[in-house]
Amino acid sequence: MTSERIAVLNIEGKTIELPVLAPTHGNDCVDIRALGGKAGVFTYDSGFLSTASCKSSITYIDGDKGELLYRGYPIEQLAEQCNFLEVAYLLKNGELPTATQKTDFENTIRRHTLVHDQLTRFYNGFRRDAHPMAVMTGVVGALSAFYHDAMNFSAVGHRDMSFNRIIAKLPTIVAMAYKYNSGLPFMYPRNDLGYVENFMYMMFGIPCEEYRPNPVLARALDVIFILHADHEQNASTSTVRLAGSSGANPFACIAAGIACLWGPAHGGANEACLKMLEEIGDASRVGEFIKRAKDKNDPFKLMGFGHRVYKNFDPRAKLMRKVCREVLTELGLENDRLFKLALALEKIALEDEYFIEKKLYPNVDFYSGIVQKAIGIPTSMFTCIFALARTAGWMAQWEEMLTDPEYKIGRPRQLYIGAARRDVMPLEKR
Ligand code: SDX
């Protein structure tokens, strides 16, 4: 990994040589770990625009090409040929499962879909109108109080058990948050259904009648899960890694990731995007909102547009637009007002010199709200769906961090710009 090349820094006449690390794909990295000791200086990179926080083999993003690879496989091929559990297996283990491994993994997940019945009481502590992301943050964090039988995470068996439990239980927890919000009874998981079909059953089924998931909608949701499964060192994944680096248990780390994902600049953008489209209302008003998005004095941003890494189309946005068309066609909603408005907004924005100059393209959140709404998922649940899917990536990244030979607790430094040293004055003299 270390290339022959050296980066040479000259700081106040002192020459510092630092090794350059060469990746499989992407940017070389200057290894600055020794910089503080060698030169007594830190690097400053608020927002981590140019900082690699770790080595990882899980996901690669080429922002200029608009490329996304999970363990080397292009997202387009995975979305076309695999289901979410296969992708979750891939993210964790580094290889796609064989047919036998796939069957075994699916059966293992099926056996962990129930939550401890005491956990259902946590929901009653929330108001019925609590935001489901607040409920998820609390309930997933509470899982750490239930599993003391597998807390030695240096043991691969305990890491596997935690992975299986959380992948299996997240759909149950998310569906329970939805049912609690709507005042409907919880639906227990069914082991005769597939992962996504079971989630839809728990979300949309009711005890007094038969529920059969629409296979086209189930497949669409499966693809939506795949598209959201992992995305390199984004804010919520970095949160999970940092929390996990202290040795905190994975359920608490995932709860921290859920809390971070909730922000409108991150996973909350799909909910914000749909609200924005509702506010725009009609294609005739798109120009007014594009103008606002370009106005430095207006905090308004075009939700679902722009990305820290993608300076080209987010490949997930293209796939999401395709899923959106398939779902709307299946439901006879080809002329869905919001979808047509989103297409118009995308066209106008992509032709605008501001968006071209700043390389702002639709991201994963731009179409996901429209398709989820069509499937019947309420707006407030969109980020819960994102969190459900991203848990696969968070758990894979958590395990990779724990098993990294260079693993240390994360402890960034700072550029201190506060008051110089001074003495406390007696109260009467202040
Ligand atoms: C996700 O990191 C990940 O991988 C995240 C994610 C994942 O899978 O984990 O991909 C999921 O979070 C997708 C992003 C969802 N968020 C949104 O759609 C919210 C709207 N987007 C913006 O808030 C913004 O684009 C960010 C937060 C996504 C990226 O912000 P950056 O990288 O910090 O870029 P920036 O805000 O510095 O923007 C650069 C310029 C700025 O103008 P200048 O200060 O240079 O003049 O572009 C402008 C911004 O004002 N800009 C926008 C804009 N996004 C950026 N202007 C109008 N509308 C926008 N949407």
Coordinates of C-alpha atoms in Angstrom, one line a residue, residues 112-120 123 139 143 146-147 165 168-173 176 186 188-189:
H112 CA -33.8 -13.3 14.4
T113 CA -36.6 -11.1 13.1
L114 CA -38.5 -11.0 16.5
V115 CA -37.6 -8.4 19.1
H116 CA -37.8 -9.0 22.8
D117 CA -41.4 -8.4 23.8
Q118 CA -40.2 -6.0 26.5
L119 CA -38.9 -3.8 23.7
T120 CA -42.5 -3.1 22.6
Y123 CA -42.7 2.6 22.0
V139 CA -35.4 1.8 20.4
L143 CA -31.3 -3.0 22.0
F146 CA -31.0 -6.8 25.7
Y147 CA -28.0 -8.7 24.4
R165 CA -29.6 -9.6 14.9
A168 CA -33.0 -9.0 11.0
K169 CA -34.6 -6.7 13.6
L170 CA -34.3 -3.3 11.9
P171 CA -37.3 -4.0 9.6
T172 CA -39.4 -5.1 12.6
I173 CA -38.4 -2.0 14.6
M176 CA -43.4 -1.0 14.6
F186 CA -47.9 -4.2 15.7
Y188 CA -45.3 -9.9 14.1
P189 CA -42.8 -11.0 11.5

